[in-house]
Amino acid sequence: MHRDNLLPLLLKTEITMSNYTPLSEVGEFGLIKLIKEKVDLQHESSVLGIGDDAAIIEPHEKQIVVSTDMLLEGVHFDLTFCPLKHLGYKAIAVNVSDIAAMNATPTQVTVSIALGARYTVEAVEELYEGIRLACENYKVDLIGGDTTSSRAGLVISVTAIGEVPKGEAVRRSGAQVNDLICVTGDLGAAYLGLQVLEREKQAFMANPEMQPELEEKQYIIGRQLRPEARMDVIHDLKERDIKPTAMIDVSDGLASELFHICKQSGVGATIYKDNLPADEQMLETALEFNLDPITCIMNGGEDYELLFTVPLADYDKVKNHPDISIIGKITEASEGINLANKHGQAFPLQAQGWAHF
Amino acid sequence: MHRDNLLPLLLKTEITMSNYTPLSEVGEFGLIKLIKEKVDLQHESSVLGIGDDAAIIEPHEKQIVVSTDMLLEGVHFDLTFCPLKHLGYKAIAVNVSDIAAMNATPTQVTVSIALGARYTVEAVEELYEGIRLACENYKVDLIGGDTTSSRAGLVISVTAIGEVPKGEAVRRSGAQVNDLICVTGDLGAAYLGLQVLEREKQAFMANPEMQPELEEKQYIIGRQLRPEARMDVIHDLKERDIKPTAMIDVSDGLASELFHICKQSGVGATIYKDNLPADEQMLETALEFNLDPITCIMNGGEDYELLFTVPLADYDKVKNHPDISIIGKITEASEGINLANKHGQAFPLQAQGWAHF
């Protein structure tokens, strides 16, 4: 498995934020200096990083891809069970995932943070340690950002930049009738990881003496707290000489992403229920919570796997990849978007995704 | 003057946010559609805009510059006196200002917004109308972003991208001993505009029947609510064949920016008090508020003018520009950073800038 085992220390973040050095002691410039000291530029294309009005990139005849995501405390994360280090890692990973979904290589990121008054220098260092780790893993340079204060919770805004040779970018709009629909890894685990964390938080609040029982849920909790972008698969596809016809990352849930591909490509799709990739721990936990595993897989979200389509002729190239499942096929738009069972019965899919508002 | 006259309607924003269409009626995808419909891509380099995992840019052998800024309600703006349209305009202008300060041409922006539950579709449209206007004025393409909900106030995060021929970018670090120190426009007005707005807000809260008296303060209020990036000066400098040795935009205050240039260039500076550019309305208002005009000029901030240095040999080229003042000269680092009066007496400068934390 490409993911680390990890056991988050529930409520560790709360402890980190008391005592220690207040931000007012170092000020904004001190904070920027502290961040800058931990940054090494690796890419030849990173000409100038943190410390001027803007960073400079030299693209060397490649196309540039740009993606941006904003994460807010209380909306996208809960610091009572999300350690700051994991949060920093996740903020980078989810943006790199968007770059991967363009079939591009991530090269640079900018990170802006707004911090409440209760934050300490140590808390910010922990956050940036996660950011640094992710930058190292995905080989991206932190080239700039903004640091400011927040009257409410923590806000993190990341812009990721990548490069791709001209003609190699993969959009959502290229899926063709009879293409195979593929997905990486397994789905639904991040959503169920969140359910477990929410449950343990409630239990802890009812009885602070309680020790959270997370040992058996390591995998699904890790999927929620520290997802990985599937750059490994992007490299594998290149090695196998596969260029997807359409691609998107699974952030809002498989159904929602499939609707994007079908709408933008002007096609329909049939997904085979039995081919959907599921982890054992996810399945057990779904039962524990009385949730339908297929709903968790289709609409759970935050898996950050890649959903892509390839020509039927590439079947032999993808079929034996240990981390790719062939889950369906692209059809005429008139056939709609359906979920089929092993008896050949098909039911129209609903895209739920996240309702932000 | 290159700036519009404008009279903000105090408290107009509050009215805009009651009634009208709730965001929940259109949802996130509806909101993105609404934003996308108003966007036209103008730059040849903008290959793909809103609607995929990432945008695509084709840099055509140029270097790319990237800058990012985050604005939070209650920290950077007060919606009781800042109309959303102006706020949208300002969010783009302050980022374009950073691109200008690199001697680059802005080409694309991404805009991420987090909205509280009280926001209406009409309020978002007003915000994006300002963003659209700024994009039109500065000839930049809106190519992406993120829309999400906020538990607290409005958050806007903008990343601006620009292009510059190799070797033409101007950093903060290139100032040389004997260079002339120049600044565009006038300084201190944005700060005093804010003081007036805060005063009128207090008066309004004490007596809601009161009509704010802003007619006489149009210029300084406009400087606060709707600043412009000085791309006009960047074009003028190119036409006159002037390449600054160092450049920075004045966001935190002249003194603070001067310290950045001196520190990064390893030099000192002397500023001549009598040469500092000041607007009449700013001077009158400073007296009204019992504030030292020189302090407002040196530490007020948010002017978004350009502070730059040119070789002494360029004196003839800059001296007659109507919007550029020569305010001092670069000295050896050992001489420090000083403010000199007409009698030749020099006093060491203090950088204040903004204390965010």
XYZ file of C-alpha atoms in Angstrom:
714
model
C 0.000 0.000 0.000
C 1.295 3.441 -0.854
C -0.023 5.066 2.294
C 1.625 5.391 5.687
C 0.062 3.803 8.679
C -0.820 6.513 11.080
C -2.662 6.904 14.305
C -3.610 10.500 14.903
C -3.355 11.611 18.470
C -6.880 12.692 19.121
C -7.034 16.185 20.596
C -3.276 16.560 20.373
C -3.776 19.808 18.509
C -5.571 21.408 21.429
C -2.591 20.751 23.663
C -0.197 22.171 21.111
C -2.024 25.442 21.088
C -1.796 26.324 24.760
C 1.402 27.784 26.292
C 4.392 28.265 23.961
C 5.439 31.346 21.995
C 2.704 33.790 20.994
C 2.807 34.958 17.369
C 2.986 38.580 18.508
C 6.523 37.869 19.753
C 7.853 37.187 16.248
C 5.432 39.344 14.200
C 4.561 38.918 10.541
C 8.099 39.365 9.210
C 9.492 36.959 11.819
C 6.878 34.426 10.780
C 7.744 34.783 7.087
C 11.451 34.416 7.930
C 10.698 31.282 9.928
C 8.760 29.808 6.991
C 11.386 30.846 4.434
C 14.230 29.231 6.389
C 12.632 25.818 5.975
C 12.232 26.107 2.231
C 14.693 24.844 -0.366
C 13.925 25.338 -4.033
C 14.470 22.111 -6.001
C 13.020 22.788 -9.419
C 15.151 24.351 -12.091
C 11.995 26.226 -13.091
C 11.763 27.940 -9.660
C 13.822 31.054 -10.391
C 12.771 33.098 -7.344
C 10.857 32.012 -4.240
C 9.558 33.670 -1.073
C 10.685 37.222 -0.287
C 9.781 39.538 -3.161
C 6.519 40.963 -4.543
C 6.063 37.824 -6.618
C 7.842 34.558 -7.319
C 9.422 33.860 -10.735
C 8.997 30.640 -12.721
C 10.787 29.671 -15.937
C 8.539 27.225 -17.792
C 11.022 26.059 -20.507
C 8.516 25.669 -23.340
C 6.067 23.674 -21.238
C 2.467 24.584 -20.579
C 1.626 25.665 -17.051
C -1.375 24.352 -15.112
C -2.817 26.229 -12.139
C -5.271 25.083 -9.485
C -6.394 26.588 -6.197
C -8.309 25.440 -3.105
C -9.300 27.126 0.124
C -9.742 25.237 3.408
C -11.569 26.783 6.385
C -11.660 25.634 9.992
C -15.141 24.452 10.939
C -16.045 23.834 7.280
C -13.260 21.653 5.854
C -11.462 20.530 8.988
C -11.928 20.188 12.726
C -8.791 20.868 14.750
C -10.056 18.822 17.687
C -9.144 15.690 15.754
C -7.028 16.893 12.853
C -3.377 17.411 13.867
C -1.945 20.561 12.258
C 0.858 18.580 10.633
C -1.626 16.356 8.808
C -3.686 19.400 7.887
C -0.655 21.061 6.296
C 0.097 17.864 4.395
C -3.504 17.511 3.246
C -3.729 21.143 2.059
C -0.851 20.485 -0.346
C -1.966 16.957 -1.325
C -5.488 17.998 -2.375
C -4.064 20.696 -4.655
C -1.428 18.379 -6.107
C -4.298 15.967 -6.776
C -5.878 18.570 -9.093
C -2.580 18.953 -10.954
C -2.314 15.143 -11.262
C -5.847 15.070 -12.672
C -4.597 17.248 -15.571
C -1.899 14.629 -16.298
C 0.654 17.283 -15.290
C 3.646 17.302 -12.935
C 3.333 19.606 -9.901
C 6.252 22.039 -9.606
C 5.360 24.914 -7.263
C 2.826 25.925 -4.607
C 1.906 29.152 -2.847
C 0.368 28.893 0.626
C -1.628 31.675 2.304
C -2.719 31.317 5.917
C -4.927 33.383 8.208
C -4.404 32.661 11.895
C -6.503 33.407 14.952
C -4.975 35.107 18.001
C -4.739 31.829 19.955
C -2.132 30.421 17.558
C 1.435 29.982 18.728
C 4.674 29.918 16.780
C 4.919 26.200 17.579
C 1.478 25.529 16.088
C 2.461 27.339 12.882
C 5.696 25.349 12.767
C 3.723 22.130 13.058
C 1.442 23.191 10.192
C 4.434 24.069 7.999
C 6.178 20.825 8.900
C 3.261 19.026 7.221
C 3.412 21.403 4.272
C 7.176 20.818 3.983
C 6.748 17.032 4.109
C 4.151 17.135 1.337
C 6.338 19.447 -0.765
C 9.185 16.959 -0.336
C 7.029 13.951 -1.210
C 5.501 15.532 -4.298
C 8.705 17.355 -5.262
C 7.117 20.808 -5.329
C 8.677 24.104 -4.284
C 6.931 26.444 -1.857
C 7.510 29.749 -3.663
C 5.252 32.255 -1.931
C 2.116 33.048 -0.007
C 0.562 35.427 2.457
C 0.331 35.369 6.249
C -2.352 37.329 8.025
C -4.606 37.277 11.039
C -8.114 35.894 11.293
C -10.915 36.970 13.633
C -12.371 33.495 13.425
C -10.632 30.209 12.671
C -7.706 29.092 10.574
C -7.932 29.605 6.799
C -5.504 27.965 4.358
C -5.490 28.850 0.671
C -3.159 26.944 -1.627
C -2.431 27.527 -5.303
C -0.608 24.694 -7.037
C 1.283 25.112 -10.293
C 2.407 22.298 -12.553
C 3.881 21.770 -15.970
C 2.868 19.584 -18.857
C 4.267 19.227 -22.384
C 1.981 20.801 -24.967
C -0.700 18.355 -26.063
C -0.332 16.129 -22.974
C -2.844 17.821 -20.639
C -5.953 15.696 -19.989
C -9.248 17.545 -19.535
C -12.618 16.373 -18.310
C -14.095 16.740 -21.764
C -12.372 14.032 -23.832
C -14.255 10.827 -22.922
C -15.498 8.853 -25.979
C -18.255 6.262 -26.336
C -16.898 2.756 -25.511
C -13.988 4.115 -23.425
C -13.259 2.171 -20.243
C -13.922 3.995 -16.978
C -11.118 3.460 -14.456
C -10.537 4.548 -10.889
C -7.442 4.277 -8.680
C -7.242 2.902 -5.116
C -10.419 2.356 -3.131
C -13.345 4.621 -2.366
C -15.528 5.629 0.579
C -12.881 5.161 3.284
C -12.193 8.878 3.849
C -15.869 9.520 4.459
C -16.151 6.682 6.987
C -12.912 7.811 8.637
C -14.622 11.128 9.254
C -17.662 9.387 10.765
C -15.395 7.529 13.224
C -13.541 10.717 14.182
C -16.827 12.570 14.747
C -18.112 9.709 16.907
C -14.950 9.591 19.025
C -15.073 13.367 19.421
C -18.636 13.159 20.757
C -17.623 10.367 23.141
C -14.631 12.380 24.343
C -16.759 15.459 24.947
C -19.229 13.398 26.973
C -16.409 11.819 28.977
C -12.948 13.447 28.772
C -11.431 10.445 30.604
C -12.245 8.252 27.627
C -9.409 6.956 25.492
C -10.401 7.049 21.828
C -10.413 3.616 20.183
C -8.787 4.193 16.861
C -6.334 1.290 16.525
C -8.719 -0.743 14.403
C -9.651 2.217 12.237
C -6.168 3.353 11.272
C -6.602 2.930 7.554
C -9.865 4.798 7.115
C -8.823 7.563 9.543
C -5.568 7.988 7.641
C -7.569 8.303 4.428
C -9.493 11.199 5.979
C -6.670 12.990 7.765
C -3.770 12.499 5.400
C -4.848 11.698 1.860
C -2.271 11.295 -0.897
C -2.424 12.648 -4.431
C -1.984 9.817 -6.952
C 1.126 11.111 -8.685
C 2.384 7.499 -8.536
C -0.387 6.471 -10.928
C 0.313 9.426 -13.240
C 3.907 8.185 -13.543
C 2.740 4.573 -14.056
C 0.370 5.623 -16.843
C 3.192 7.435 -18.619
C 5.458 4.409 -18.278
C 2.766 2.183 -19.763
C 2.215 4.695 -22.541
C -1.391 5.323 -21.557
C -2.890 8.753 -22.053
C -6.382 8.973 -20.537
C -9.044 10.563 -22.740
C -10.581 12.350 -19.717
C -9.583 12.604 -16.061
C -10.763 14.177 -12.775
C -9.828 13.655 -9.139
C -12.404 12.289 -6.713
C -12.892 15.051 -4.169
C -16.695 15.401 -4.066
C -17.535 11.729 -4.576
C -17.390 9.327 -7.529
C -20.956 10.046 -8.725
C -20.425 13.795 -8.793
C -17.104 13.509 -10.664
C -18.618 11.072 -13.162
C -21.364 13.604 -13.878
C -18.700 16.251 -14.605
C -16.896 13.991 -17.090
C -20.124 12.913 -18.798
C -21.536 16.431 -19.011
C -18.312 17.979 -20.308
C -17.649 15.108 -22.729
C -21.256 14.884 -23.922
C -21.529 11.159 -23.139
C -23.290 8.723 -20.805
C -21.804 6.030 -18.545
C -22.544 2.678 -16.989
C -20.805 1.769 -13.725
C -20.679 -1.890 -12.626
C -21.487 -2.106 -8.933
C -19.432 -5.270 -8.446
C -16.291 -3.644 -9.823
C -16.265 -0.749 -7.370
C -13.077 -0.888 -5.263
C -13.698 -1.121 -1.507
C -11.452 -1.643 1.495
C -12.461 -4.233 4.142
C -12.220 -1.745 7.015
C -14.441 0.655 5.096
C -17.054 -2.067 4.507
C -17.080 -3.138 8.163
C -17.344 0.444 9.355
C -20.209 1.200 6.959
C -22.143 -1.689 8.523
C -21.259 -0.421 12.020
C -22.768 2.956 11.143
C -25.734 1.422 9.338
C -24.690 3.077 6.093
C -24.987 1.587 2.612
C -21.385 0.930 1.449
C -22.296 1.715 -2.180
C -23.597 5.141 -1.130
C -20.337 5.746 0.767
C -18.353 4.756 -2.337
C -20.448 6.780 -4.767
C -20.988 9.923 -2.679
C -18.515 9.860 0.215
C -15.932 12.180 -1.255
C -12.434 13.242 -0.183
C -10.843 10.064 -1.538
C -8.513 12.025 -3.867
C -8.264 9.049 -6.186
C -8.233 9.552 -9.952
C -11.240 8.796 -12.136
C -10.277 8.500 -15.791
C -11.278 7.048 -19.106
C -9.065 5.195 -21.606
C -9.787 3.794 -25.083
C -11.001 0.184 -25.109
C -7.757 -0.674 -26.953
C -5.822 0.097 -23.751
C -7.610 -2.677 -21.828
C -4.532 -4.914 -21.668
C -2.403 -2.044 -20.422
C -4.632 -1.206 -17.434
C -6.141 -4.569 -16.468
C -3.233 -5.820 -14.376
C -2.327 -2.621 -12.560
C -2.744 -3.466 -8.844
C -4.125 -0.036 -7.996
C -6.465 0.576 -10.930
C -10.000 -0.817 -11.180
C -11.988 -0.858 -14.397
C -15.430 0.120 -13.104
C -17.495 0.785 -16.187
C -17.769 2.070 -19.723
C -18.705 5.251 -21.513
C -22.011 5.104 -23.436
C -24.043 7.398 -25.669
C -25.358 10.447 -23.810
C -28.929 9.283 -24.500
C -28.391 6.213 -22.300
C -27.779 8.413 -19.246
C -25.565 7.648 -16.259
C -26.350 4.306 -14.654
C -25.271 1.894 -11.940
C -25.611 -1.740 -13.094
C -25.712 -4.859 -10.919
C -24.455 -8.316 -11.857
C -27.849 -9.286 -13.239
C -27.526 -6.547 -15.835
C -30.145 -4.327 -14.215
C -29.235 -0.624 -14.452
C -30.482 2.222 -12.256
C -29.982 5.944 -12.975
C -27.347 7.537 -10.717
C -27.841 10.688 -8.659
C -24.910 13.069 -8.123
C -24.915 14.370 -4.596
C -21.501 15.797 -3.899
C -21.038 18.368 -1.180
C -23.670 20.985 -0.547
C -21.559 23.901 0.637
C -24.384 26.379 0.951
C -5.621 62.099 -12.540
C -5.757 58.413 -13.380
C -8.341 57.593 -10.724
C -12.117 57.695 -10.992
C -14.059 60.019 -8.803
C -16.333 57.951 -6.679
C -18.648 58.438 -3.807
C -19.292 55.178 -2.021
C -22.777 54.743 -0.713
C -22.136 54.231 2.943
C -23.879 51.144 4.287
C -25.180 50.256 0.852
C -23.709 46.783 1.231
C -25.898 46.000 4.227
C -28.996 46.696 2.170
C -27.751 44.521 -0.659
C -27.473 41.538 1.624
C -31.030 41.353 2.872
C -33.829 39.769 0.791
C -32.956 38.509 -2.705
C -31.953 35.006 -3.785
C -30.298 32.771 -1.162
C -27.179 30.927 -2.326
C -28.754 27.599 -1.407
C -31.147 28.105 -4.323
C -28.368 27.904 -6.916
C -25.841 25.731 -5.020
C -22.101 25.573 -5.629
C -22.305 24.421 -9.252
C -24.911 27.092 -10.032
C -22.635 29.689 -8.497
C -19.634 28.533 -10.540
C -21.781 28.588 -13.693
C -22.903 32.116 -12.893
C -19.285 33.235 -12.442
C -18.081 31.409 -15.550
C -20.741 32.982 -17.763
C -19.320 36.441 -17.100
C -15.772 35.493 -17.984
C -14.164 35.919 -21.407
C -10.574 34.811 -21.925
C -8.569 37.511 -23.729
C -4.967 36.393 -23.474
C -3.529 34.091 -26.078
C -1.651 32.483 -23.180
C -4.933 31.487 -21.445
C -5.450 28.060 -23.005
C -8.101 26.767 -20.579
C -10.069 28.664 -17.921
C -12.698 27.821 -15.287
C -14.297 24.373 -15.376
C -11.618 21.687 -15.125
C -9.289 20.453 -12.361
C -6.811 23.183 -13.263
C -6.427 26.002 -15.772
C -3.820 25.827 -18.554
C -1.430 28.638 -19.496
C 0.960 28.737 -22.453
C 3.833 31.074 -21.504
C 5.540 31.358 -24.963
C 9.141 31.525 -23.756
C 8.395 34.174 -21.139
C 9.052 33.865 -17.428
C 5.984 33.597 -15.202
C 5.522 35.639 -12.017
C 3.099 34.551 -9.299
C 1.754 36.485 -6.331
C -1.020 35.793 -3.851
C -2.974 37.734 -1.224
C -5.776 36.833 1.148
C -8.382 39.353 2.358
C -10.603 38.637 5.377
C -13.716 40.453 6.529
C -13.101 42.245 9.816
C -9.335 42.258 9.240
C -8.818 43.760 5.775
C -12.225 45.216 5.025
C -15.423 46.327 6.722
C -18.549 45.639 4.696
C -20.490 48.349 6.513
C -18.662 50.908 4.395
C -16.965 48.923 1.652
C -19.359 48.146 -1.231
C -18.843 44.601 -2.522
C -18.166 45.853 -6.047
C -15.260 47.985 -4.838
C -14.026 45.110 -2.702
C -13.926 42.803 -5.722
C -12.072 45.461 -7.691
C -9.586 46.038 -4.867
C -8.892 42.310 -4.388
C -7.694 42.126 -8.002
C -5.918 45.530 -7.999
C -3.747 44.757 -4.948
C -2.558 41.520 -6.548
C -1.932 43.163 -9.917
C 0.091 45.752 -7.983
C 2.482 42.975 -6.870
C 2.882 41.827 -10.469
C 3.550 45.453 -11.549
C 6.202 45.703 -8.816
C 8.093 42.882 -10.573
C 8.060 44.935 -13.821
C 5.828 42.222 -15.285
C 2.528 42.270 -17.176
C -0.421 40.632 -15.389
C -2.115 37.963 -17.486
C -4.304 35.714 -15.313
C -5.916 35.549 -11.864
C -7.590 32.866 -9.787
C -10.154 33.964 -7.190
C -11.285 31.835 -4.242
C -14.126 33.003 -2.030
C -15.647 31.711 1.205
C -19.128 33.037 1.901
C -21.236 33.159 5.033
C -24.818 31.883 5.034
C -26.267 35.430 4.901
C -24.887 36.011 1.400
C -27.261 36.219 -1.533
C -26.704 35.492 -5.199
C -27.052 39.244 -5.846
C -24.273 40.042 -3.352
C -21.956 37.547 -5.060
C -22.833 39.049 -8.436
C -21.925 42.506 -7.127
C -18.568 41.211 -5.861
C -17.820 39.542 -9.203
C -18.900 42.652 -11.101
C -16.024 44.466 -9.355
C -13.678 41.556 -10.102
C -14.771 41.611 -13.748
C -14.230 45.367 -14.034
C -10.715 45.069 -12.611
C -9.916 42.140 -14.934
C -11.093 44.273 -17.858
C -9.062 47.325 -16.768
C -5.854 45.389 -16.163
C -6.436 43.026 -19.077
C -6.215 39.854 -17.002
C -8.193 36.650 -17.441
C -10.058 35.043 -14.541
C -9.049 31.406 -15.086
C -10.090 29.596 -11.926
C -10.770 29.579 -8.220
C -12.726 27.936 -5.480
C -16.100 28.727 -3.928
C -16.962 27.492 -0.485
C -18.861 28.412 2.654
C -17.572 30.256 5.684
C -18.799 30.030 9.269
C -17.579 33.545 9.894
C -17.152 36.383 7.413
C -16.208 36.694 3.765
C -12.727 35.510 2.738
C -11.212 36.333 -0.672
C -7.955 34.768 -1.818
C -6.487 35.882 -5.131
C -3.469 34.522 -6.987
C -2.205 36.724 -9.806
C 0.004 35.465 -12.617
C 2.011 37.639 -14.963
C 4.637 37.324 -17.633
C 7.966 39.024 -18.136
C 10.710 38.528 -20.743
C 13.730 36.773 -19.250
C 16.078 39.286 -17.632
C 13.399 42.003 -17.315
C 11.988 41.129 -13.862
C 12.863 43.718 -11.198
C 13.463 42.432 -7.675
C 13.781 44.237 -4.363
C 17.458 43.426 -4.169
C 19.044 45.446 -6.984
C 19.358 48.973 -5.540
C 22.871 50.484 -5.867
C 24.584 53.300 -3.955
C 23.754 56.694 -5.557
C 20.570 55.389 -7.234
C 17.629 57.798 -7.147
C 14.645 56.725 -5.048
C 11.347 57.367 -6.820
C 7.708 56.913 -5.882
C 4.556 57.185 -7.989
C 1.405 59.197 -7.175
C 0.847 60.505 -3.666
C 0.956 58.809 -0.278
C -1.028 58.668 2.961
C -4.455 59.301 1.414
C -5.720 55.704 1.671
C -4.962 55.665 5.400
C -6.819 58.940 6.007
C -9.697 57.750 3.829
C -10.050 54.843 6.243
C -10.049 57.208 9.243
C -12.910 59.197 7.676
C -14.910 56.032 6.918
C -14.426 54.754 10.479
C -15.539 58.124 11.883
C -18.671 58.226 9.710
C -19.469 54.651 10.677
C -19.314 55.564 14.384
C -21.505 58.615 13.761
C -24.005 56.506 11.823
C -24.157 53.890 14.574
C -24.796 56.602 17.172
C -27.486 58.169 14.998
C -28.822 56.120 12.063
C -30.684 59.199 10.769
C -27.366 60.863 10.064
C -26.325 61.380 6.461
C -22.599 60.691 6.060
C -20.644 63.726 4.851
C -18.309 62.311 2.280
C -18.560 64.781 -0.625
C -15.428 66.636 0.419
C -13.484 63.453 1.054
C -14.092 61.740 -2.262
C -10.465 61.483 -3.260
C -9.064 59.982 -0.063
C -12.036 57.626 0.364
C -11.599 56.450 -3.224
C -7.933 55.769 -2.460
C -9.013 53.491 0.398
C -11.942 51.724 -1.221
C -10.814 51.393 -4.803
C -7.056 51.616 -5.218
C -5.464 51.167 -8.634
C -2.336 49.187 -9.490
C 0.162 51.413 -11.318
C 0.412 49.432 -14.542
C 0.266 52.812 -16.328
C 3.650 53.717 -14.818
C 5.119 50.322 -15.721
C 4.183 50.999 -19.362
C 5.578 54.578 -19.155
C 8.889 53.329 -17.769
C 9.198 50.856 -20.640
C 8.425 53.603 -23.174
C 11.110 55.822 -21.648
C 13.533 52.926 -21.660
C 13.908 52.957 -17.869
C 14.482 49.697 -16.031
C 14.398 50.215 -12.255
C 17.223 48.598 -10.300
C 14.805 47.637 -7.484
C 11.043 47.939 -7.064
C 8.278 47.198 -4.527
C 4.664 48.271 -4.188
C 3.594 50.388 -1.223
C 1.095 48.237 0.647
C 2.393 48.414 4.233
C 3.663 52.019 4.126
C 6.622 53.777 2.505
C 8.982 53.292 5.467
C 8.363 49.557 5.670
C 8.847 49.070 1.912
C 12.020 51.157 1.949
C 13.409 48.910 4.693
C 12.705 45.859 2.500
C 14.598 47.343 -0.465
C 17.538 48.490 1.690
C 17.801 45.195 3.567
C 17.570 43.032 0.458
C 19.909 45.290 -1.553
C 22.404 45.743 1.301
C 22.253 49.552 1.117
C 21.104 52.593 3.096
C 18.831 55.456 2.005
C 18.113 59.124 2.606
C 14.586 60.404 1.984
C 13.987 64.148 1.557
C 10.946 65.162 3.568
C 10.114 68.069 1.256
C 9.983 65.832 -1.790
C 7.357 63.458 -0.393
C 4.225 63.585 -2.590
C 1.067 64.602 -0.735
C -2.470 65.387 -1.830
C -4.170 68.558 -0.460
C -7.228 66.651 0.805
C -4.930 64.239 2.620
C -3.054 67.098 4.289
C -6.258 68.855 5.412
C -7.707 65.621 6.749
C -4.533 64.794 8.675
C -4.839 68.153 10.458
C -8.549 67.467 11.112
C -7.610 64.204 12.822
C -4.629 65.733 14.629
C -2.265 63.375 12.820
C 1.232 64.211 11.580
C 0.997 64.159 7.746
C 4.570 62.833 7.453
C 3.669 59.860 9.661
C 0.598 59.210 7.468
C 2.815 59.329 4.356
C 5.581 57.151 5.804
C 3.472 54.556 7.629
C -0.116 54.873 6.376
C -0.068 51.990 3.927
C -2.503 50.707 1.285
C -1.444 53.351 -1.253
C -0.463 50.690 -3.833
C 1.945 53.125 -5.458
C 5.330 51.913 -6.721
C 8.570 52.619 -4.872
C 11.592 52.075 -7.110
C 15.211 53.016 -7.637
C 16.904 54.058 -10.905
C 20.530 54.842 -11.721
C 21.481 58.519 -11.307
C 22.064 58.581 -15.079
C 18.288 58.191 -15.583
C 17.562 61.487 -13.803
C 16.535 63.299 -16.974
C 14.230 60.468 -17.944
C 12.236 60.506 -14.685
C 12.352 64.153 -13.598
C 9.481 65.404 -15.754
C 7.064 62.524 -15.343
C 3.918 64.100 -13.824
C 3.224 61.098 -11.612
C 6.718 60.245 -10.379
C 8.472 62.013 -7.489
C 12.191 61.681 -6.812
C 12.170 61.425 -3.030
C 15.706 60.455 -2.084
C 18.880 58.591 -2.856
C 20.464 55.256 -2.022
C 23.496 55.454 0.298
C 26.024 53.051 1.793
C 24.419 50.598 4.248
C 26.551 52.056 7.061
C 24.730 55.405 6.767
C 21.428 53.782 7.704
C 17.947 54.806 6.571
C 17.208 58.468 7.230
C 14.620 61.179 6.733
C 16.266 64.561 5.960
C 14.723 68.036 6.222
C 15.530 71.068 4.078
C 18.217 72.174 6.526
C 20.125 68.992 5.815
C 19.360 67.467 9.218
C 18.758 63.706 9.008
C 16.850 61.500 11.458
C 16.828 57.666 11.449
C 13.569 56.208 10.138
C 11.454 53.595 11.919
C 9.551 51.007 9.885
C 6.140 50.403 11.369
C 3.991 48.729 8.746
C 1.025 46.678 9.786
C 1.080 44.564 12.919
C -1.162 41.674 11.935
C -0.670 39.674 15.086
